[in-house]
Coordinates of C-alpha atoms and ligand atoms in Angstrom, one line a residue:
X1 CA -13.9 -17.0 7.9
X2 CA -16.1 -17.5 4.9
X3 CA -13.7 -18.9 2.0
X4 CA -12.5 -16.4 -0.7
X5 CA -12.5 -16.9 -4.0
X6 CA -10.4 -18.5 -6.3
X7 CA -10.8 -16.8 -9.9
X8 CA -7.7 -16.7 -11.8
X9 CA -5.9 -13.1 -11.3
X10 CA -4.9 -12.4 -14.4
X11 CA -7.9 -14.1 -16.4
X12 CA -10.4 -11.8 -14.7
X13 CA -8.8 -8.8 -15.4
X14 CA -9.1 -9.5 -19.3
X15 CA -12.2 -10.1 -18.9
X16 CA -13.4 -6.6 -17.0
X17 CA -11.0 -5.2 -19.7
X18 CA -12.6 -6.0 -22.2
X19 CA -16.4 -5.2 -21.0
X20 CA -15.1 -2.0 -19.8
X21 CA -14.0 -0.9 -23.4
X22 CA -17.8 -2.2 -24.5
X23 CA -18.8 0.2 -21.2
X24 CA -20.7 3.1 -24.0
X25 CA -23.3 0.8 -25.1
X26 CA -24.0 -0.1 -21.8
X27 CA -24.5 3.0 -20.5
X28 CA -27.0 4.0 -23.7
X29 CA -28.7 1.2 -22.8
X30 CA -29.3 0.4 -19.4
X31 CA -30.1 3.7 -18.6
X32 CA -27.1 5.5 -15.9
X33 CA -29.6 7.9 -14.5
X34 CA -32.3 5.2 -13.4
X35 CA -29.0 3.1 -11.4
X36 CA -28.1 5.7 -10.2
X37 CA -31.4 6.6 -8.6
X38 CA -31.8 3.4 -7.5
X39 CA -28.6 3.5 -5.2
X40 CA -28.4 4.9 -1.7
X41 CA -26.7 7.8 -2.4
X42 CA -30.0 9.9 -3.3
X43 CA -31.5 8.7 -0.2
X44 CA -33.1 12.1 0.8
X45 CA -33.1 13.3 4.6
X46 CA -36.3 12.5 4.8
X47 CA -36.1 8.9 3.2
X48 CA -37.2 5.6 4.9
X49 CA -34.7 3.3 6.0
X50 CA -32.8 1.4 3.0
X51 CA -33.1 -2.7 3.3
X52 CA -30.5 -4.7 1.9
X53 CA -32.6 -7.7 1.3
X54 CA -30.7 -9.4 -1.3
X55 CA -27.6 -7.6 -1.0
X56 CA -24.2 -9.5 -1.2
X57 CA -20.5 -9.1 -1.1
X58 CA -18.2 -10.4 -3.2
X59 CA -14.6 -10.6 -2.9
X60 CA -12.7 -10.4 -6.0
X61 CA -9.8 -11.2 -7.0
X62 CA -9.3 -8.5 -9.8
X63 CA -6.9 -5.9 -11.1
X64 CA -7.2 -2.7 -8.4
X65 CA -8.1 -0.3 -11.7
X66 CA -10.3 -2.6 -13.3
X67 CA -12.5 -3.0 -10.3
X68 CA -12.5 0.8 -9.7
X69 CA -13.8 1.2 -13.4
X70 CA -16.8 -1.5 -13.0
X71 CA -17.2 -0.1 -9.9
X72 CA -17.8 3.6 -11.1
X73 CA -19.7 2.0 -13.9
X74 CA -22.0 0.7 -12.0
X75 CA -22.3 3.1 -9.2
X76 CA -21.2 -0.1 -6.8
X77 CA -19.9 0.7 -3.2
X78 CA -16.6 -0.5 -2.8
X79 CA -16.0 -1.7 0.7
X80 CA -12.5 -2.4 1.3
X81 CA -9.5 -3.0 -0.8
X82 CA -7.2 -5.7 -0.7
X83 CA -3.6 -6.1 -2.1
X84 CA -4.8 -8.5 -5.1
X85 CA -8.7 -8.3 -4.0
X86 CA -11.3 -5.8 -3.4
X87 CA -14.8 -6.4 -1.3
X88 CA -18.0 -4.8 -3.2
X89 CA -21.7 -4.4 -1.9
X90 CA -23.4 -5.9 -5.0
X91 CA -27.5 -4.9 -5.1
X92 CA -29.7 -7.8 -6.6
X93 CA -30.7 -6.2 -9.5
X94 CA -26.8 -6.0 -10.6
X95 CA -25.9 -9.5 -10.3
X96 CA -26.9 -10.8 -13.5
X97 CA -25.2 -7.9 -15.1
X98 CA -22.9 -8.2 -17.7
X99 CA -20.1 -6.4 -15.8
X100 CA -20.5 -8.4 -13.5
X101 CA -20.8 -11.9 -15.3
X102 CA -17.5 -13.4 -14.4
X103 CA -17.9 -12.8 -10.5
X104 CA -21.0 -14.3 -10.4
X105 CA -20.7 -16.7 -7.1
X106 CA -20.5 -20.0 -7.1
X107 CA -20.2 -23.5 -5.5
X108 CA -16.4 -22.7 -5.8
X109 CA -16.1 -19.1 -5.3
X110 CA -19.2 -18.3 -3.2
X111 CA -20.3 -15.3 -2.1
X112 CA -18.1 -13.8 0.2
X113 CA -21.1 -11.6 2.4
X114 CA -23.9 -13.8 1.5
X115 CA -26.8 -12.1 3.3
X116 CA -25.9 -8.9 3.9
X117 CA -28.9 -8.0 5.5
X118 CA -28.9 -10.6 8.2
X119 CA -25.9 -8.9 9.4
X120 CA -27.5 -5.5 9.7
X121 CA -30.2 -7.3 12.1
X122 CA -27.4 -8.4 13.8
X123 CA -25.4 -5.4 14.4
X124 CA -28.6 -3.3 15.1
X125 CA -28.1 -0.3 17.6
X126 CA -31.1 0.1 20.0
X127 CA -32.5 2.5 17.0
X128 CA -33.2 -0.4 14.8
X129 CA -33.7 -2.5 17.4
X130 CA -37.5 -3.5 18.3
X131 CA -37.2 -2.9 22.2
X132 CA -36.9 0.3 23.0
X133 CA -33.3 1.3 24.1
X134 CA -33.8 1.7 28.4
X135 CA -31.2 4.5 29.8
X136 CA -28.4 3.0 31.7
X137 CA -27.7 3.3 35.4
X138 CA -26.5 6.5 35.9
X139 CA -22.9 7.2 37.3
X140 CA -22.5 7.1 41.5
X141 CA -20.1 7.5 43.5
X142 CA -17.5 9.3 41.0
X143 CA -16.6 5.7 39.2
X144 CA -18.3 3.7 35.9
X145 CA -17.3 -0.3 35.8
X146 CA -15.9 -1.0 32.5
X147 CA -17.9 -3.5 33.0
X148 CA -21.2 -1.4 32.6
X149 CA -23.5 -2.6 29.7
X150 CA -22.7 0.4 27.4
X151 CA -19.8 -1.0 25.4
X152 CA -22.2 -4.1 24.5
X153 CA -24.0 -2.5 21.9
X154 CA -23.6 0.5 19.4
X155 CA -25.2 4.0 20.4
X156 CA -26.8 6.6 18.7
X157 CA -25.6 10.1 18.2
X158 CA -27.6 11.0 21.3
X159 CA -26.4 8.2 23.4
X160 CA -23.0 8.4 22.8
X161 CA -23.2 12.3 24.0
X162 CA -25.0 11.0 26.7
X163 CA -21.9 8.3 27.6
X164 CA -19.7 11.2 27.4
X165 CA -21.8 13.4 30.3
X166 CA -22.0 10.1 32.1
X167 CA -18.0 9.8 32.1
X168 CA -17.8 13.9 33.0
X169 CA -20.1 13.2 35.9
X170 CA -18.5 10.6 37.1
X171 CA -14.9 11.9 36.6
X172 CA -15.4 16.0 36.7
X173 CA -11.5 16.9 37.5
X174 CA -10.5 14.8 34.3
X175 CA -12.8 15.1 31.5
X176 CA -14.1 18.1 29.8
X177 CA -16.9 17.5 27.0
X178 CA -17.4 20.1 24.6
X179 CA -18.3 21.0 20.8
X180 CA -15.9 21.7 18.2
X181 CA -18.4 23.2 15.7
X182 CA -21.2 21.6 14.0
X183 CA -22.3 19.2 11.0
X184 CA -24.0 20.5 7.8
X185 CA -26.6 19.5 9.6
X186 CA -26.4 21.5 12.7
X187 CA -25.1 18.7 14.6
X188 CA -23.0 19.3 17.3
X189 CA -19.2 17.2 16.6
X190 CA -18.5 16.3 20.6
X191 CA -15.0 16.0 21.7
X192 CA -14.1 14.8 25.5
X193 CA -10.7 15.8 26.8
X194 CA -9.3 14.4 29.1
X195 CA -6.7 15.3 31.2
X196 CA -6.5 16.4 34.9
X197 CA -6.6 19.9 35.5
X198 CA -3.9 20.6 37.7
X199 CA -2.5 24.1 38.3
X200 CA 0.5 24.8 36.6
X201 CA 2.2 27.2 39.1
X202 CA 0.8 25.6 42.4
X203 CA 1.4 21.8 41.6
X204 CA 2.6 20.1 44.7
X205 CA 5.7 17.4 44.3
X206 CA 6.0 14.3 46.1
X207 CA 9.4 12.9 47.4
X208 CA 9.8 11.0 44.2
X209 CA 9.6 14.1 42.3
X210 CA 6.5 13.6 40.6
X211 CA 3.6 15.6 41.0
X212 CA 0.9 14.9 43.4
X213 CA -2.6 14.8 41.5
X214 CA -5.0 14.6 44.3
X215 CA -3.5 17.6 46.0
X216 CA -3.1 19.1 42.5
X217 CA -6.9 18.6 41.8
X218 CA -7.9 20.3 45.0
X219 CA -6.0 23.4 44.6
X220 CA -7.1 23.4 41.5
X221 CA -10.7 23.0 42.5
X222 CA -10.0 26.2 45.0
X223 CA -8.5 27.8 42.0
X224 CA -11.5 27.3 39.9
X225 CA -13.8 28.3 42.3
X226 CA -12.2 31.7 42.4
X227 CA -11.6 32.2 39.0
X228 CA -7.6 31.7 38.8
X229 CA -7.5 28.4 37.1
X230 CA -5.1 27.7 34.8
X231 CA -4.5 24.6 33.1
X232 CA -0.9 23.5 32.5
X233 CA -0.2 23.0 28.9
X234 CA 0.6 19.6 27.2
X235 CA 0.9 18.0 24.6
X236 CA -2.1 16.8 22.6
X237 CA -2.8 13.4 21.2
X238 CA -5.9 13.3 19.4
X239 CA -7.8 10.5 18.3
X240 CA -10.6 10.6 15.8
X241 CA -13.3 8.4 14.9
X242 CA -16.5 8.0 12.7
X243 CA -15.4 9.9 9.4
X244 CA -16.9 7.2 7.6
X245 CA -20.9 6.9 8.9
X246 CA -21.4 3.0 8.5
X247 CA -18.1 2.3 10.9
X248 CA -19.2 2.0 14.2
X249 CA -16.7 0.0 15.5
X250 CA -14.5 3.0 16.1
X251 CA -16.4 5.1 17.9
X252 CA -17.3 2.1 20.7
X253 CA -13.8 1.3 20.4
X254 CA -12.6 5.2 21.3
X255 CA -15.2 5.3 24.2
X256 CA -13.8 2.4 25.8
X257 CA -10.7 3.8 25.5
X258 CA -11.7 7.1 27.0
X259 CA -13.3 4.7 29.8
X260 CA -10.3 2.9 30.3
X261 CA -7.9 5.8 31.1
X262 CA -10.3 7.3 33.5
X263 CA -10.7 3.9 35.5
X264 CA -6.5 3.7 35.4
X265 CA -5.8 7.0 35.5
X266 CA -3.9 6.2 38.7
X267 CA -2.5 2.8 37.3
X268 CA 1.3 2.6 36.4
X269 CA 0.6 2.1 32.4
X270 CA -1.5 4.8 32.4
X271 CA -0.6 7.5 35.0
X272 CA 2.5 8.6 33.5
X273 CA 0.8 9.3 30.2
X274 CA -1.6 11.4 31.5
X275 CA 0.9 13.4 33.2
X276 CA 2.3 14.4 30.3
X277 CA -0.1 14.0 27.7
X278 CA -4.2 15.4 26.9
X279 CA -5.8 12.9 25.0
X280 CA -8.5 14.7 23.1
X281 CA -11.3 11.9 21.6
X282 CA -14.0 13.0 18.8
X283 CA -15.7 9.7 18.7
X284 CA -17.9 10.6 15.9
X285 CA -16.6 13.8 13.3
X286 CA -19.4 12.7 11.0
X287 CA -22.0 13.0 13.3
X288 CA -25.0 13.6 10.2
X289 CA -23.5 10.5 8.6
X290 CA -23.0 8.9 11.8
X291 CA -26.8 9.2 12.7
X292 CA -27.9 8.6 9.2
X293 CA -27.0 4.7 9.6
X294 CA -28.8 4.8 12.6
X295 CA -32.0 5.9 10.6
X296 CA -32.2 5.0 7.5
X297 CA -29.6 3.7 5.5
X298 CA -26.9 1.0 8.0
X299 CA -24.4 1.1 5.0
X300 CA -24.3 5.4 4.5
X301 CA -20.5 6.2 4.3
X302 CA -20.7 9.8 3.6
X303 CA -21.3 12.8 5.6
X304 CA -25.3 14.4 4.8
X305 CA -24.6 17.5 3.3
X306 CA -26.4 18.6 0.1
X307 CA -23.2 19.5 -2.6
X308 CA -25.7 18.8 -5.8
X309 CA -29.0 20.3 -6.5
X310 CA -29.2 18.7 -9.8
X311 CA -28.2 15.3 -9.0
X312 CA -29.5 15.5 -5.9
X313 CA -26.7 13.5 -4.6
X314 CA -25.9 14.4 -0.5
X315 CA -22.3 14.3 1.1
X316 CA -18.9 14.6 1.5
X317 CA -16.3 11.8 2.0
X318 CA -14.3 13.5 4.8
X319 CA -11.1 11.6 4.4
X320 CA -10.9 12.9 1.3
X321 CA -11.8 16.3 1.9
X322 CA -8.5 17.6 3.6
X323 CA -6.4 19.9 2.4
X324 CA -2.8 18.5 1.4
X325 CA -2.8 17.8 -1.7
X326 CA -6.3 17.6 -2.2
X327 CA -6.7 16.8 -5.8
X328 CA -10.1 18.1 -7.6
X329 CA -9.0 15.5 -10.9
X330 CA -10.0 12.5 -8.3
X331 CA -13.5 11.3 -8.7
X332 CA -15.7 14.3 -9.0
X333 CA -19.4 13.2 -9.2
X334 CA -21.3 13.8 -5.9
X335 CA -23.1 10.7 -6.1
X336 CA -19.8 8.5 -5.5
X337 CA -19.5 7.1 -2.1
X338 CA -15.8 9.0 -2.1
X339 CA -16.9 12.3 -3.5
X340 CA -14.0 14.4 -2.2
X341 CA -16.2 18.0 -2.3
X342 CA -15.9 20.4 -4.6
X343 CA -13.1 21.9 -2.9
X344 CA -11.0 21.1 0.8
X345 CA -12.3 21.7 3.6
X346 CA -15.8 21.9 2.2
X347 CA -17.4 19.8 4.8
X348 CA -17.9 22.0 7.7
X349 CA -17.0 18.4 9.3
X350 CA -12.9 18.7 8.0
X351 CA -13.3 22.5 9.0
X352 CA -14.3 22.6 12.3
X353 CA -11.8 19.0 13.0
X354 CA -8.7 20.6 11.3
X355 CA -9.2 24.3 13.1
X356 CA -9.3 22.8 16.4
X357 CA -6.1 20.8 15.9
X358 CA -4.6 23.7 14.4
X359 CA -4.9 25.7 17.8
X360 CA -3.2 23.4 19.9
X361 CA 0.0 21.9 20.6
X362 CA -0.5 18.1 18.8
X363 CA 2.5 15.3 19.1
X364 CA 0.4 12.5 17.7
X365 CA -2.9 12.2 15.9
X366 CA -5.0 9.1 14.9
X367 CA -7.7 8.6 12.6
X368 CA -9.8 5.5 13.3
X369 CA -11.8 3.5 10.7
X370 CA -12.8 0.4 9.8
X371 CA -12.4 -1.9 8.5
X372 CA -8.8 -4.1 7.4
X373 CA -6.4 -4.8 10.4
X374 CA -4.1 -1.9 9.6
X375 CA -1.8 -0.2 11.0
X376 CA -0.7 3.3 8.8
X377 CA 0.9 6.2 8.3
X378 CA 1.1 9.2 5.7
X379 CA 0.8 9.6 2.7
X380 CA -2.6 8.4 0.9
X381 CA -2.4 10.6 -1.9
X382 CA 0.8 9.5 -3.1
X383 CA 3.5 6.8 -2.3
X384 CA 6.3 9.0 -3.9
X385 CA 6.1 11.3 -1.5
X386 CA 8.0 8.7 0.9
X387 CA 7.9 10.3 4.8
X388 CA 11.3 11.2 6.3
X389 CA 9.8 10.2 9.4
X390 CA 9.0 6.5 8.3
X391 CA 11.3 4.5 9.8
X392 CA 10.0 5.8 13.7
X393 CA 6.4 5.6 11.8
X394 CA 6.9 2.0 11.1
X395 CA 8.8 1.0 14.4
X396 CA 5.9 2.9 16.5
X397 CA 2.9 1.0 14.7
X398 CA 4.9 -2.8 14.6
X399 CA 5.3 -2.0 18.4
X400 CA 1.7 -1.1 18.6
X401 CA 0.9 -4.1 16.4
X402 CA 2.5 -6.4 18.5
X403 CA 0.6 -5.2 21.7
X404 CA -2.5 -5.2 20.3
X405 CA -1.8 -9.1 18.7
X406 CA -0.9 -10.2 22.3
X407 CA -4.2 -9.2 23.7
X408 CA -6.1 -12.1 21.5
X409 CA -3.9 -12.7 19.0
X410 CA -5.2 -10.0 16.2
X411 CA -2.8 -10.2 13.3
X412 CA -2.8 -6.5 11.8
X413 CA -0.2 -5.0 9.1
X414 CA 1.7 -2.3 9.3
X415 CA 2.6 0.2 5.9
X416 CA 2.1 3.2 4.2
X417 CA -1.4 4.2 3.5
X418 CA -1.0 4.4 0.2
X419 CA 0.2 1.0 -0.6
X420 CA -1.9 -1.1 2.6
X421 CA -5.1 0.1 1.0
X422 CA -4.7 2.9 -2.2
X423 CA -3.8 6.3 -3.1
X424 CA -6.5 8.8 -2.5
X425 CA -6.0 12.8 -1.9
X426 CA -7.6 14.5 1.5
X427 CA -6.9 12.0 3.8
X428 CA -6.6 13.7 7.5
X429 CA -3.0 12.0 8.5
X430 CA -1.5 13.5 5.4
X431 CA -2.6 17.0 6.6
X432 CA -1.6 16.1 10.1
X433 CA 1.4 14.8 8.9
X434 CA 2.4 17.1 5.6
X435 CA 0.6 19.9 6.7
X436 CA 0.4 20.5 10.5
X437 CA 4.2 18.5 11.2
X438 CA 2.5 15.8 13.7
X439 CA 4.9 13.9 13.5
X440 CA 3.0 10.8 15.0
X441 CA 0.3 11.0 12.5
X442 CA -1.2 7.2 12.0
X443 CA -4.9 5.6 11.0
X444 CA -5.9 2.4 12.1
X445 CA -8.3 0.2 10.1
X446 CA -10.1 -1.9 13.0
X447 CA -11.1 -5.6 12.4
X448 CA -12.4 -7.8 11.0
X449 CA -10.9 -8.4 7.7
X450 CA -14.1 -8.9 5.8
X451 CA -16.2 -11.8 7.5
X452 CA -18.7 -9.0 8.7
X453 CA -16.7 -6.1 7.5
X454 CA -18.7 -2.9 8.6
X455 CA -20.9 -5.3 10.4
X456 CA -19.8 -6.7 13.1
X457 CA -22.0 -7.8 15.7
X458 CA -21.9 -5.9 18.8
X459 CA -20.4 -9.2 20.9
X460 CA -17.3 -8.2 19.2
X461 CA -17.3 -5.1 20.5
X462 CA -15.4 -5.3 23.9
X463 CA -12.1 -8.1 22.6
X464 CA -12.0 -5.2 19.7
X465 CA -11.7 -2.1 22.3
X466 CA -9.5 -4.4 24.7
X467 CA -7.2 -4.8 21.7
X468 CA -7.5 -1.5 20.7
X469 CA -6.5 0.2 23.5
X470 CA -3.4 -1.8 24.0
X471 CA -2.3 -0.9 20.8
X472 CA -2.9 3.3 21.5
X473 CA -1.2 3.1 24.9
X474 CA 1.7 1.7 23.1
X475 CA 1.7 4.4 20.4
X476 CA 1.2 6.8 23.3
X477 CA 4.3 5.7 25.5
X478 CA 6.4 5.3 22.8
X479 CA 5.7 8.9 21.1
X480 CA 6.3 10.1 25.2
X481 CA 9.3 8.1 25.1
X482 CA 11.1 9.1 21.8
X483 CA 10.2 12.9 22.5
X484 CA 12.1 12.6 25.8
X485 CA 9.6 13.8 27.6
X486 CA 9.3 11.4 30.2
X487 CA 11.8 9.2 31.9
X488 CA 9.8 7.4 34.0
X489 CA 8.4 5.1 31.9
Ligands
ZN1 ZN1 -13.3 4.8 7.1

């Protein structure tokens, strides 16, 4: 852990108060428009990839507000906010600015993300990556070794729809891949579902009582092959990754997952839950974001849609772009890395995400990011609006806390959205929550906590899915287990 700075709180917040209050002079005379075309947000489609030579982070120790207004000043990507500290992507040619002048590192406060590009090399996905990416084995024998070398790097777009075939080869009777809709872009969002597709009138039962899958599976294989299958329903938990472009962790993390049931689909911590649950995965809902960092910029947060001729600004913030309470008086210029759209549901992105779980029968929903530790659940917009759910909110994510901390010892904390990081409008747990009634609504910020923030480097991957998974088959039994819909558990 690099050490954090140690600027006196309350000094440094006069201080940005006071050069925020001098901020019209600024802007007359260092020229907003030229920043602003300096930043990655007007990358075009068609733009070479962005280096961050120079780049740093810096940790500081500031007023929540204040920062916000330097940042928005300054067009500055804000990476992660902390309860007394926020993390922000400073450019070179910023770091001598006035704004900036009393968070300039130091031998005591150093930068906190001193070479920001170094850690892009080292989180590279076989894109960026100077060997050319070699296919994987592909699947035998109806199994895939969590062991196999996927989950020890980050994928493309195209790869990780590739994974997904791989694991509906290899597992046909439990995992269906399909589309949702598409990106602004024409991309196509993949979910996989999984869940075995037994035959809800003609499932056999053992002597225990419980059903039989393998005898299940064949009948329904007969079934299917003369067009009388029907799948029982369940209940849905849905788990959704890669709203925000640059976080790759999540969707590794959610594939591993995916990987794991399969492998212990027959495994006592596992087989009752897919008995009575479907767990539907979107790995990646902004997929034109997503690929984007792949490309051209590592650091692109937004999804790639074009929302501003004039500025010529591109994206959406997805999870800000839902519709409960969606607020149009948050920050409105479509060049801010959190531009909320013009309206909800905007991004074809949210559309296409929130239709789909609309049409089915949800219990529990989660929304993976990074990055934080966190454990949350509704509301972003607004910590007034206090969840009468809470209490089984908070007792469902300390348990899932404590699983995941006893995997490698993980510390994460557990809260309201709105206080663990801020209040923002259009998050997608408070429309699963305050809209759609899912009940077990949550979002998880995955490591670290800021050492490599966005970046981690892809050794990290596997003790992060490992963890991560302990902590969703947690959440899962223990939203089985207070519905009452399983007793053998
Ligand atoms: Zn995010």
């Amino acid at each position: 852990m690099l050490p954090q700075s140690t600027l006196c709180l309350a000094a440094v917040s006069l201080a940005v108060g006071q050069l925020v209050r001098a901020l019209p002079s600024f802007v007359a005379s260092s020229g907003d428009h030229q920043n602003r075309q300096d930043d990655q947000s007007v990358l075009s489609a068609s733009a070479p990839e962005l280096g961050f030579e120079g780049y740093q982070v810096w940790r500081m120790p500031i007023n929540r507000k204040d920062v916000e207004n330097v940042g928005k000043l300054l067009n500055l990507d804000i990476w992660a906010h902390h309860p007394s500290s926020v993390d922000v992507l400073v450019p070179p040619h910023l770091m001598s600015h006035p704004l900036l002048a009393s968070y300039i590192p130091n031998s005591s406060h150093p930068a906190f993300i001193p070479d920001v590009q170094k850690l892009i090399a080292g989180s590279s996905s076989s894109a960026f990556s100077s060997s050319s990416f070699k296919p994987y084995p592909r699947p035998s024998n109806g199994s895939i070794p969590i062991t196999h070398p996927f989950h020890d790097r980050f994928h493309t777009y195209d790869e990780i729809h590739s994974f997904l075939l791989d694991l509906q080869t290899a597992w046909p009777e439990w995992v269906d891949v399909f589309s949702i809709g598409q990106s602004a872009e024409g991309r196509d969002i993949y979910a996989a579902k999984i869940s075995p597709r037994v035959v809800a009138t003609h499932s056999t039962t053992d002597k225990d009582g419980s059903d039989d899958e393998e005898e299940s599976l064949k009948k329904n294989r007969h079934k299917h092959k003369h067009g009388h299958k029907k799948e029982r329903s369940k209940k849905e938990m849905i788990l959704m990754g890669g709203s925000h472009g640059r976080e790759w962790i999540a969707p590794a993390s959610m594939l591993y997952f995916a990987h794991h049931l399969l492998l212990n689909s027959h495994a006592p911590g596992v087989k009752p839950l897919l008995k009575t649950l479907s767990f539907t995965i979107v790995p990646v809902l902004n997929v034109d974001g997503y690929e984007f960092t792949h490309t051209n910029s590592r650091l692109w947060r937004k999804t790639r849609q074009v929302v501003d001729e004039e500025s010529g600004c591109f994206g959406i913030d997805l999870n800000r772009n839902w519709g409960y309470h969606w607020s149009s008086e948050d920050d409105q210029y479509p060049c801010s890395d959190d531009f909320p759209g013009k309206h909800a549901f905007q991004a074809p992105e949210t559309k296409a995400m929130s239709d789909y779980v609309a049409s089915k029968d949800v219990i529990s929903f989660v929304d993976l990011h990074s990055y934080g530790q966190l454990l949350m659940y509704p509301f972003s917009y607004s910590c007034d609006d206090f969840p009468p759910d809470a209490e089984d909110l908070m007792e469902a994510l300390l348990g899932a806390a404590k699983a995941l901390r006893s995997v490698q010892g993980t510390a994460y904390k557990t809260g309201q959205v709105c206080e663990l990081v801020y209040r923002a409008a259009g998050d997608s747990v408070d429309w699963t929550y305050g809209n759609q009634e899912i009940k077990w609504s949550a979002s998880m910020e995955l490591p670290d906590t800021g050492t490599y923030g966005f970046l981690l480097p892809p050794r990290e991957i596997r003790p992060v899915a490992e963890e991560t998974v302990a902590a969703l088959v947690y959440l899962a039994h223990f939203v089985v287990q207070k519905e009452g819909k399983l007793k053998d558990i």
